[in-house]
Amino acid sequence: MTQSTKVVLRSTVLHRGAAWILHPVVTVLERLRIDPNWVTGFSAVFALGVGYALWMGSWWAAVLLLAANGICDVVDGELARLLDASGSRKMYLKQMGYILDGLIDRIADLFIFTGLIMRTIRMYPADGFEERVLVFGLVIALGSHIISSYLRATLEKHGHTFKKQQRPLTRAGFHVAVIVVCLCTRYVQYDELTVFFWVSLFTVCALTVYVLVKRMIEAYKIFSALDTS
């Protein structure tokens, strides 16, 4: 195994598999000296497309664009590692990339959540209890996700890190939940409100709230350890 391959492979099984599949793409981009920040920017464009496709009810377009967003999310990180390992990337680009990657991820998730909320309002105007619950649940999920991301970024800024597996699995789980929403809403209809649409949205909401609670517990443990040290 070459040194560049070792750099590409990440610590989680999920990203190891994705990086292995996308390794030829990453290698070509490295040889072309394409800066990872450009790839990160394209991921935001795809995420905007996902949000718009969800809003318009173009479910297959949303799934494909979401896949493209996920590919960019993997490629930009692996490309940055290769260029950083070879020393061919300027320091200011490395620092900019670190900030830009986290910022674009949050913006991308905001686009996707907004698309889900707008589609829910469009499908089920908020004139009944069930419809209000759907919209309220998605707003809670969006708020939980933003707070969770801010908490993570704040602690990492001060030198505290969460488990390596947490972010990739969480983001992958969120993407899977969105895909389930798309497919179930496209193919499974039950009276006025799709049962599976409810289940899928509940999964998205529960996932984001669970991660927020888990990170708050980990933050409490970190500060408790500092207090006793």
PDB file of C-alpha atoms in Angstrom:
ATOM      1  CA  MET A   1       0.000   0.000   0.000  1.00  0.00           C
ATOM      2  CA  THR A   2       1.451   3.373  -1.012  1.00  0.00           C
ATOM      3  CA  GLN A   3       1.737   6.335   1.329  1.00  0.00           C
ATOM      4  CA  SER A   4      -0.835   8.298  -0.661  1.00  0.00           C
ATOM      5  CA  THR A   5      -3.335   5.467  -0.329  1.00  0.00           C
ATOM      6  CA  LYS A   6      -2.795   5.361   3.426  1.00  0.00           C
ATOM      7  CA  VAL A   7      -3.520   9.057   3.612  1.00  0.00           C
ATOM      8  CA  VAL A   8      -6.709   8.655   1.630  1.00  0.00           C
ATOM      9  CA  LEU A   9      -8.131   5.900   3.817  1.00  0.00           C
ATOM     10  CA  ARG A  10      -9.879   7.275   6.866  1.00  0.00           C
ATOM     11  CA  SER A  11     -10.488   5.701  10.250  1.00  0.00           C
ATOM     12  CA  THR A  12     -14.121   4.698   9.782  1.00  0.00           C
ATOM     13  CA  VAL A  13     -15.293   1.753   7.720  1.00  0.00           C
ATOM     14  CA  LEU A  14     -17.807   3.952   5.909  1.00  0.00           C
ATOM     15  CA  HIS A  15     -15.232   6.461   4.739  1.00  0.00           C
ATOM     16  CA  ARG A  16     -12.666   3.767   4.007  1.00  0.00           C
ATOM     17  CA  GLY A  17     -15.064   2.222   1.536  1.00  0.00           C
ATOM     18  CA  ALA A  18     -16.063   5.550   0.006  1.00  0.00           C
ATOM     19  CA  ALA A  19     -12.453   6.729  -0.233  1.00  0.00           C
ATOM     20  CA  TRP A  20     -11.386   3.452  -1.856  1.00  0.00           C
ATOM     21  CA  ILE A  21     -14.097   3.758  -4.500  1.00  0.00           C
ATOM     22  CA  LEU A  22     -13.323   7.424  -5.174  1.00  0.00           C
ATOM     23  CA  HIS A  23      -9.538   7.073  -4.988  1.00  0.00           C
ATOM     24  CA  PRO A  24      -9.065   7.278  -8.813  1.00  0.00           C
ATOM     25  CA  VAL A  25     -11.041  10.534  -8.894  1.00  0.00           C
ATOM     26  CA  VAL A  26      -9.018  11.967  -6.008  1.00  0.00           C
ATOM     27  CA  THR A  27      -5.756  10.963  -7.694  1.00  0.00           C
ATOM     28  CA  VAL A  28      -6.713  12.678 -10.959  1.00  0.00           C
ATOM     29  CA  LEU A  29      -7.717  15.867  -9.133  1.00  0.00           C
ATOM     30  CA  GLU A  30      -4.438  15.789  -7.210  1.00  0.00           C
ATOM     31  CA  ARG A  31      -2.414  15.564 -10.414  1.00  0.00           C
ATOM     32  CA  LEU A  32      -4.403  18.443 -11.886  1.00  0.00           C
ATOM     33  CA  ARG A  33      -3.688  20.437  -8.703  1.00  0.00           C
ATOM     34  CA  ILE A  34      -7.374  21.162  -8.189  1.00  0.00           C
ATOM     35  CA  ASP A  35      -7.796  22.857  -4.823  1.00  0.00           C
ATOM     36  CA  PRO A  36     -10.194  20.995  -2.470  1.00  0.00           C
ATOM     37  CA  ASN A  37     -12.006  24.261  -1.744  1.00  0.00           C
ATOM     38  CA  TRP A  38     -13.429  24.159  -5.270  1.00  0.00           C
ATOM     39  CA  VAL A  39     -14.834  20.689  -4.616  1.00  0.00           C
ATOM     40  CA  THR A  40     -16.305  21.940  -1.338  1.00  0.00           C
ATOM     41  CA  GLY A  41     -17.992  24.760  -3.234  1.00  0.00           C
ATOM     42  CA  PHE A  42     -19.556  22.311  -5.678  1.00  0.00           C
ATOM     43  CA  SER A  43     -20.956  20.317  -2.742  1.00  0.00           C
ATOM     44  CA  ALA A  44     -22.874  23.440  -1.680  1.00  0.00           C
ATOM     45  CA  VAL A  45     -24.253  23.846  -5.206  1.00  0.00           C
ATOM     46  CA  PHE A  46     -25.451  20.233  -5.205  1.00  0.00           C
ATOM     47  CA  ALA A  47     -27.009  20.712  -1.753  1.00  0.00           C
ATOM     48  CA  LEU A  48     -28.868  23.768  -3.020  1.00  0.00           C
ATOM     49  CA  GLY A  49     -30.129  21.584  -5.849  1.00  0.00           C
ATOM     50  CA  VAL A  50     -31.259  18.962  -3.331  1.00  0.00           C
ATOM     51  CA  GLY A  51     -33.247  21.540  -1.393  1.00  0.00           C
ATOM     52  CA  TYR A  52     -34.899  22.871  -4.540  1.00  0.00           C
ATOM     53  CA  ALA A  53     -35.669  19.360  -5.822  1.00  0.00           C
ATOM     54  CA  LEU A  54     -37.273  18.453  -2.489  1.00  0.00           C
ATOM     55  CA  TRP A  55     -39.326  21.633  -2.564  1.00  0.00           C
ATOM     56  CA  MET A  56     -40.543  20.897  -6.102  1.00  0.00           C
ATOM     57  CA  GLY A  57     -41.164  17.218  -5.365  1.00  0.00           C
ATOM     58  CA  SER A  58     -38.549  15.960  -7.849  1.00  0.00           C
ATOM     59  CA  TRP A  59     -37.639  12.997  -5.679  1.00  0.00           C
ATOM     60  CA  TRP A  60     -35.214  11.174  -7.970  1.00  0.00           C
ATOM     61  CA  ALA A  61     -33.397  14.415  -8.741  1.00  0.00           C
ATOM     62  CA  ALA A  62     -33.077  15.000  -4.997  1.00  0.00           C
ATOM     63  CA  VAL A  63     -31.601  11.529  -4.470  1.00  0.00           C
ATOM     64  CA  LEU A  64     -29.060  11.917  -7.291  1.00  0.00           C
ATOM     65  CA  LEU A  65     -28.025  15.414  -6.203  1.00  0.00           C
ATOM     66  CA  LEU A  66     -27.716  14.215  -2.609  1.00  0.00           C
ATOM     67  CA  ALA A  67     -25.406  11.442  -3.799  1.00  0.00           C
ATOM     68  CA  ALA A  68     -23.312  14.019  -5.678  1.00  0.00           C
ATOM     69  CA  ASN A  69     -23.146  16.149  -2.535  1.00  0.00           C
ATOM     70  CA  GLY A  70     -21.945  13.158  -0.526  1.00  0.00           C
ATOM     71  CA  ILE A  71     -19.284  12.338  -3.113  1.00  0.00           C
ATOM     72  CA  CYS A  72     -17.952  15.897  -2.983  1.00  0.00           C
ATOM     73  CA  ASP A  73     -17.960  15.742   0.806  1.00  0.00           C
ATOM     74  CA  VAL A  74     -15.665  12.710   0.700  1.00  0.00           C
ATOM     75  CA  VAL A  75     -13.481  13.849  -2.194  1.00  0.00           C
ATOM     76  CA  ASP A  76     -12.648  17.293  -0.805  1.00  0.00           C
ATOM     77  CA  GLY A  77     -11.376  15.861   2.472  1.00  0.00           C
ATOM     78  CA  GLU A  78      -9.323  13.106   0.867  1.00  0.00           C
ATOM     79  CA  LEU A  79      -7.902  15.490  -1.740  1.00  0.00           C
ATOM     80  CA  ALA A  80      -6.895  17.918   1.013  1.00  0.00           C
ATOM     81  CA  ARG A  81      -5.097  15.127   2.862  1.00  0.00           C
ATOM     82  CA  LEU A  82      -3.138  14.122  -0.223  1.00  0.00           C
ATOM     83  CA  LEU A  83      -2.093  17.684  -1.056  1.00  0.00           C
ATOM     84  CA  ASP A  84      -1.229  18.453   2.574  1.00  0.00           C
ATOM     85  CA  ALA A  85       0.838  15.276   2.856  1.00  0.00           C
ATOM     86  CA  SER A  86       2.807  16.194  -0.261  1.00  0.00           C
ATOM     87  CA  GLY A  87       3.387  19.732   1.030  1.00  0.00           C
ATOM     88  CA  SER A  88       2.069  21.265  -2.185  1.00  0.00           C
ATOM     89  CA  ARG A  89      -0.702  23.274  -0.563  1.00  0.00           C
ATOM     90  CA  LYS A  90      -0.223  26.758   0.842  1.00  0.00           C
ATOM     91  CA  MET A  91      -0.944  27.311   4.530  1.00  0.00           C
ATOM     92  CA  TYR A  92      -3.658  29.916   3.999  1.00  0.00           C
ATOM     93  CA  LEU A  93      -5.523  27.505   1.704  1.00  0.00           C
ATOM     94  CA  LYS A  94      -5.337  24.803   4.377  1.00  0.00           C
ATOM     95  CA  GLN A  95      -6.764  27.132   7.014  1.00  0.00           C
ATOM     96  CA  MET A  96      -9.401  28.439   4.636  1.00  0.00           C
ATOM     97  CA  GLY A  97     -10.350  24.886   3.699  1.00  0.00           C
ATOM     98  CA  TYR A  98     -10.814  23.835   7.320  1.00  0.00           C
ATOM     99  CA  ILE A  99     -13.203  26.723   7.959  1.00  0.00           C
ATOM    100  CA  LEU A 100     -14.921  26.439   4.580  1.00  0.00           C
ATOM    101  CA  ASP A 101     -15.550  22.702   4.913  1.00  0.00           C
ATOM    102  CA  GLY A 102     -17.430  23.054   8.191  1.00  0.00           C
ATOM    103  CA  LEU A 103     -19.286  26.147   7.010  1.00  0.00           C
ATOM    104  CA  ILE A 104     -20.386  24.590   3.723  1.00  0.00           C
ATOM    105  CA  ASP A 105     -21.559  21.434   5.509  1.00  0.00           C
ATOM    106  CA  ARG A 106     -23.823  23.539   7.728  1.00  0.00           C
ATOM    107  CA  ILE A 107     -25.106  25.559   4.768  1.00  0.00           C
ATOM    108  CA  ALA A 108     -25.732  22.355   2.806  1.00  0.00           C
ATOM    109  CA  ASP A 109     -27.745  20.855   5.655  1.00  0.00           C
ATOM    110  CA  LEU A 110     -29.693  24.111   5.941  1.00  0.00           C
ATOM    111  CA  PHE A 111     -30.602  23.907   2.237  1.00  0.00           C
ATOM    112  CA  ILE A 112     -31.794  20.308   2.649  1.00  0.00           C
ATOM    113  CA  PHE A 113     -33.820  20.983   5.796  1.00  0.00           C
ATOM    114  CA  THR A 114     -35.378  24.052   4.186  1.00  0.00           C
ATOM    115  CA  GLY A 115     -36.353  21.990   1.154  1.00  0.00           C
ATOM    116  CA  LEU A 116     -38.023  19.411   3.396  1.00  0.00           C
ATOM    117  CA  ILE A 117     -39.886  22.093   5.325  1.00  0.00           C
ATOM    118  CA  MET A 118     -41.072  23.884   2.179  1.00  0.00           C
ATOM    119  CA  ARG A 119     -42.179  20.609   0.592  1.00  0.00           C
ATOM    120  CA  THR A 120     -44.094  19.658   3.729  1.00  0.00           C
ATOM    121  CA  ILE A 121     -45.884  23.013   3.749  1.00  0.00           C
ATOM    122  CA  ARG A 122     -46.609  22.679   0.028  1.00  0.00           C
ATOM    123  CA  MET A 123     -47.980  19.138   0.340  1.00  0.00           C
ATOM    124  CA  TYR A 124     -49.895  19.685   3.547  1.00  0.00           C
ATOM    125  CA  PRO A 125     -50.872  23.334   4.202  1.00  0.00           C
ATOM    126  CA  ALA A 126     -50.552  24.035   7.915  1.00  0.00           C
ATOM    127  CA  ASP A 127     -54.292  24.214   8.633  1.00  0.00           C
ATOM    128  CA  GLY A 128     -54.524  21.090  10.796  1.00  0.00           C
ATOM    129  CA  PHE A 129     -52.836  19.525  13.810  1.00  0.00           C
ATOM    130  CA  GLU A 130     -50.977  16.825  11.867  1.00  0.00           C
ATOM    131  CA  GLU A 131     -49.568  19.282   9.371  1.00  0.00           C
ATOM    132  CA  ARG A 132     -48.414  21.638  12.124  1.00  0.00           C
ATOM    133  CA  VAL A 133     -46.674  18.747  13.865  1.00  0.00           C
ATOM    134  CA  LEU A 134     -44.773  17.919  10.663  1.00  0.00           C
ATOM    135  CA  VAL A 135     -43.521  21.461  10.178  1.00  0.00           C
ATOM    136  CA  PHE A 136     -42.751  21.922  13.876  1.00  0.00           C
ATOM    137  CA  GLY A 137     -40.799  18.649  13.938  1.00  0.00           C
ATOM    138  CA  LEU A 138     -38.632  19.691  11.010  1.00  0.00           C
ATOM    139  CA  VAL A 139     -37.951  23.095  12.581  1.00  0.00           C
ATOM    140  CA  ILE A 140     -36.903  21.327  15.805  1.00  0.00           C
ATOM    141  CA  ALA A 141     -34.625  19.050  13.767  1.00  0.00           C
ATOM    142  CA  LEU A 142     -33.050  22.031  12.016  1.00  0.00           C
ATOM    143  CA  GLY A 143     -32.493  23.855  15.302  1.00  0.00           C
ATOM    144  CA  SER A 144     -31.018  20.762  16.957  1.00  0.00           C
ATOM    145  CA  HIS A 145     -28.656  20.226  14.054  1.00  0.00           C
ATOM    146  CA  ILE A 146     -27.412  23.824  14.126  1.00  0.00           C
ATOM    147  CA  ILE A 147     -26.877  23.794  17.905  1.00  0.00           C
ATOM    148  CA  SER A 148     -25.147  20.412  17.720  1.00  0.00           C
ATOM    149  CA  SER A 149     -22.807  21.635  14.998  1.00  0.00           C
ATOM    150  CA  TYR A 150     -22.011  24.810  16.933  1.00  0.00           C
ATOM    151  CA  LEU A 151     -21.302  22.819  20.094  1.00  0.00           C
ATOM    152  CA  ARG A 152     -18.950  20.507  18.250  1.00  0.00           C
ATOM    153  CA  ALA A 153     -17.112  23.358  16.538  1.00  0.00           C
ATOM    154  CA  THR A 154     -16.758  25.312  19.793  1.00  0.00           C
ATOM    155  CA  LEU A 155     -15.302  22.379  21.722  1.00  0.00           C
ATOM    156  CA  GLU A 156     -12.931  21.418  18.899  1.00  0.00           C
ATOM    157  CA  LYS A 157     -11.746  25.023  18.748  1.00  0.00           C
ATOM    158  CA  HIS A 158     -10.639  24.653  22.369  1.00  0.00           C
ATOM    159  CA  GLY A 159      -8.861  21.370  21.725  1.00  0.00           C
ATOM    160  CA  HIS A 160     -11.589  18.894  22.667  1.00  0.00           C
ATOM    161  CA  THR A 161     -12.608  16.324  20.075  1.00  0.00           C
ATOM    162  CA  PHE A 162     -15.569  14.014  19.726  1.00  0.00           C
ATOM    163  CA  LYS A 163     -15.339  10.391  18.681  1.00  0.00           C
ATOM    164  CA  LYS A 164     -14.129   9.983  15.095  1.00  0.00           C
ATOM    165  CA  GLN A 165     -17.094   7.826  14.157  1.00  0.00           C
ATOM    166  CA  GLN A 166     -19.701  10.313  15.284  1.00  0.00           C
ATOM    167  CA  ARG A 167     -19.775  12.846  12.465  1.00  0.00           C
ATOM    168  CA  PRO A 168     -19.561  10.515   9.411  1.00  0.00           C
ATOM    169  CA  LEU A 169     -22.207   8.145  10.759  1.00  0.00           C
ATOM    170  CA  THR A 170     -24.487  11.022  11.723  1.00  0.00           C
ATOM    171  CA  ARG A 171     -24.229  12.698   8.336  1.00  0.00           C
ATOM    172  CA  ALA A 172     -24.660   9.395   6.515  1.00  0.00           C
ATOM    173  CA  GLY A 173     -27.695   8.589   8.640  1.00  0.00           C
ATOM    174  CA  PHE A 174     -29.189  11.980   7.851  1.00  0.00           C
ATOM    175  CA  HIS A 175     -28.659  11.454   4.119  1.00  0.00           C
ATOM    176  CA  VAL A 176     -30.217   7.977   4.270  1.00  0.00           C
ATOM    177  CA  ALA A 177     -33.237   9.388   6.100  1.00  0.00           C
ATOM    178  CA  VAL A 178     -33.700  12.053   3.419  1.00  0.00           C
ATOM    179  CA  ILE A 179     -33.493   9.404   0.686  1.00  0.00           C
ATOM    180  CA  VAL A 180     -36.136   7.342   2.494  1.00  0.00           C
ATOM    181  CA  VAL A 181     -38.354  10.428   2.635  1.00  0.00           C
ATOM    182  CA  CYS A 182     -37.942  10.906  -1.127  1.00  0.00           C
ATOM    183  CA  LEU A 183     -38.618   7.310  -2.124  1.00  0.00           C
ATOM    184  CA  CYS A 184     -41.531   6.764   0.251  1.00  0.00           C
ATOM    185  CA  THR A 185     -43.209  10.012  -0.754  1.00  0.00           C
ATOM    186  CA  ARG A 186     -42.697   9.138  -4.422  1.00  0.00           C
ATOM    187  CA  TYR A 187     -44.019   5.588  -4.355  1.00  0.00           C
ATOM    188  CA  VAL A 188     -46.056   4.973  -1.199  1.00  0.00           C
ATOM    189  CA  GLN A 189     -49.358   6.816  -0.843  1.00  0.00           C
ATOM    190  CA  TYR A 190     -51.840   6.261   1.970  1.00  0.00           C
ATOM    191  CA  ASP A 191     -54.981   8.437   2.084  1.00  0.00           C
ATOM    192  CA  GLU A 192     -54.155  12.122   2.432  1.00  0.00           C
ATOM    193  CA  LEU A 193     -50.965  11.690   4.429  1.00  0.00           C
ATOM    194  CA  THR A 194     -48.292   9.103   3.683  1.00  0.00           C
ATOM    195  CA  VAL A 195     -47.568   6.918   6.692  1.00  0.00           C
ATOM    196  CA  PHE A 196     -43.991   6.343   5.601  1.00  0.00           C
ATOM    197  CA  PHE A 197     -43.525  10.062   5.105  1.00  0.00           C
ATOM    198  CA  TRP A 198     -44.341  10.493   8.784  1.00  0.00           C
ATOM    199  CA  VAL A 199     -41.955   7.704   9.756  1.00  0.00           C
ATOM    200  CA  SER A 200     -39.138   9.112   7.632  1.00  0.00           C
ATOM    201  CA  LEU A 201     -39.521  12.631   8.986  1.00  0.00           C
ATOM    202  CA  PHE A 202     -39.651  11.267  12.512  1.00  0.00           C
ATOM    203  CA  THR A 203     -36.366   9.477  11.798  1.00  0.00           C
ATOM    204  CA  VAL A 204     -34.741  12.731  10.664  1.00  0.00           C
ATOM    205  CA  CYS A 205     -36.008  14.581  13.740  1.00  0.00           C
ATOM    206  CA  ALA A 206     -35.084  11.819  16.171  1.00  0.00           C
ATOM    207  CA  LEU A 207     -31.612  11.475  14.666  1.00  0.00           C
ATOM    208  CA  THR A 208     -30.748  15.152  15.024  1.00  0.00           C
ATOM    209  CA  VAL A 209     -32.139  15.455  18.549  1.00  0.00           C
ATOM    210  CA  TYR A 210     -30.311  12.268  19.592  1.00  0.00           C
ATOM    211  CA  VAL A 211     -26.987  13.612  18.324  1.00  0.00           C
ATOM    212  CA  LEU A 212     -27.559  16.928  20.127  1.00  0.00           C
ATOM    213  CA  VAL A 213     -28.270  15.166  23.427  1.00  0.00           C
ATOM    214  CA  LYS A 214     -25.278  12.860  22.963  1.00  0.00           C
ATOM    215  CA  ARG A 215     -22.918  15.749  22.276  1.00  0.00           C
ATOM    216  CA  MET A 216     -24.254  17.700  25.258  1.00  0.00           C
ATOM    217  CA  ILE A 217     -23.555  14.689  27.473  1.00  0.00           C
ATOM    218  CA  GLU A 218     -20.037  14.383  26.068  1.00  0.00           C
ATOM    219  CA  ALA A 219     -19.491  18.118  26.594  1.00  0.00           C
ATOM    220  CA  TYR A 220     -20.641  17.759  30.203  1.00  0.00           C
ATOM    221  CA  LYS A 221     -18.175  14.903  30.734  1.00  0.00           C
ATOM    222  CA  ILE A 222     -15.351  16.984  29.251  1.00  0.00           C
ATOM    223  CA  PHE A 223     -16.032  19.928  31.551  1.00  0.00           C
ATOM    224  CA  SER A 224     -16.542  17.638  34.551  1.00  0.00           C
ATOM    225  CA  ALA A 225     -13.121  16.116  33.906  1.00  0.00           C
ATOM    226  CA  LEU A 226     -11.600  19.604  33.763  1.00  0.00           C
ATOM    227  CA  ASP A 227     -13.244  20.504  37.068  1.00  0.00           C
ATOM    228  CA  THR A 228     -11.771  17.481  38.854  1.00  0.00           C
ATOM    229  CA  SER A 229      -8.299  17.838  37.343  1.00  0.00           C
TER     230      SER A 229
END
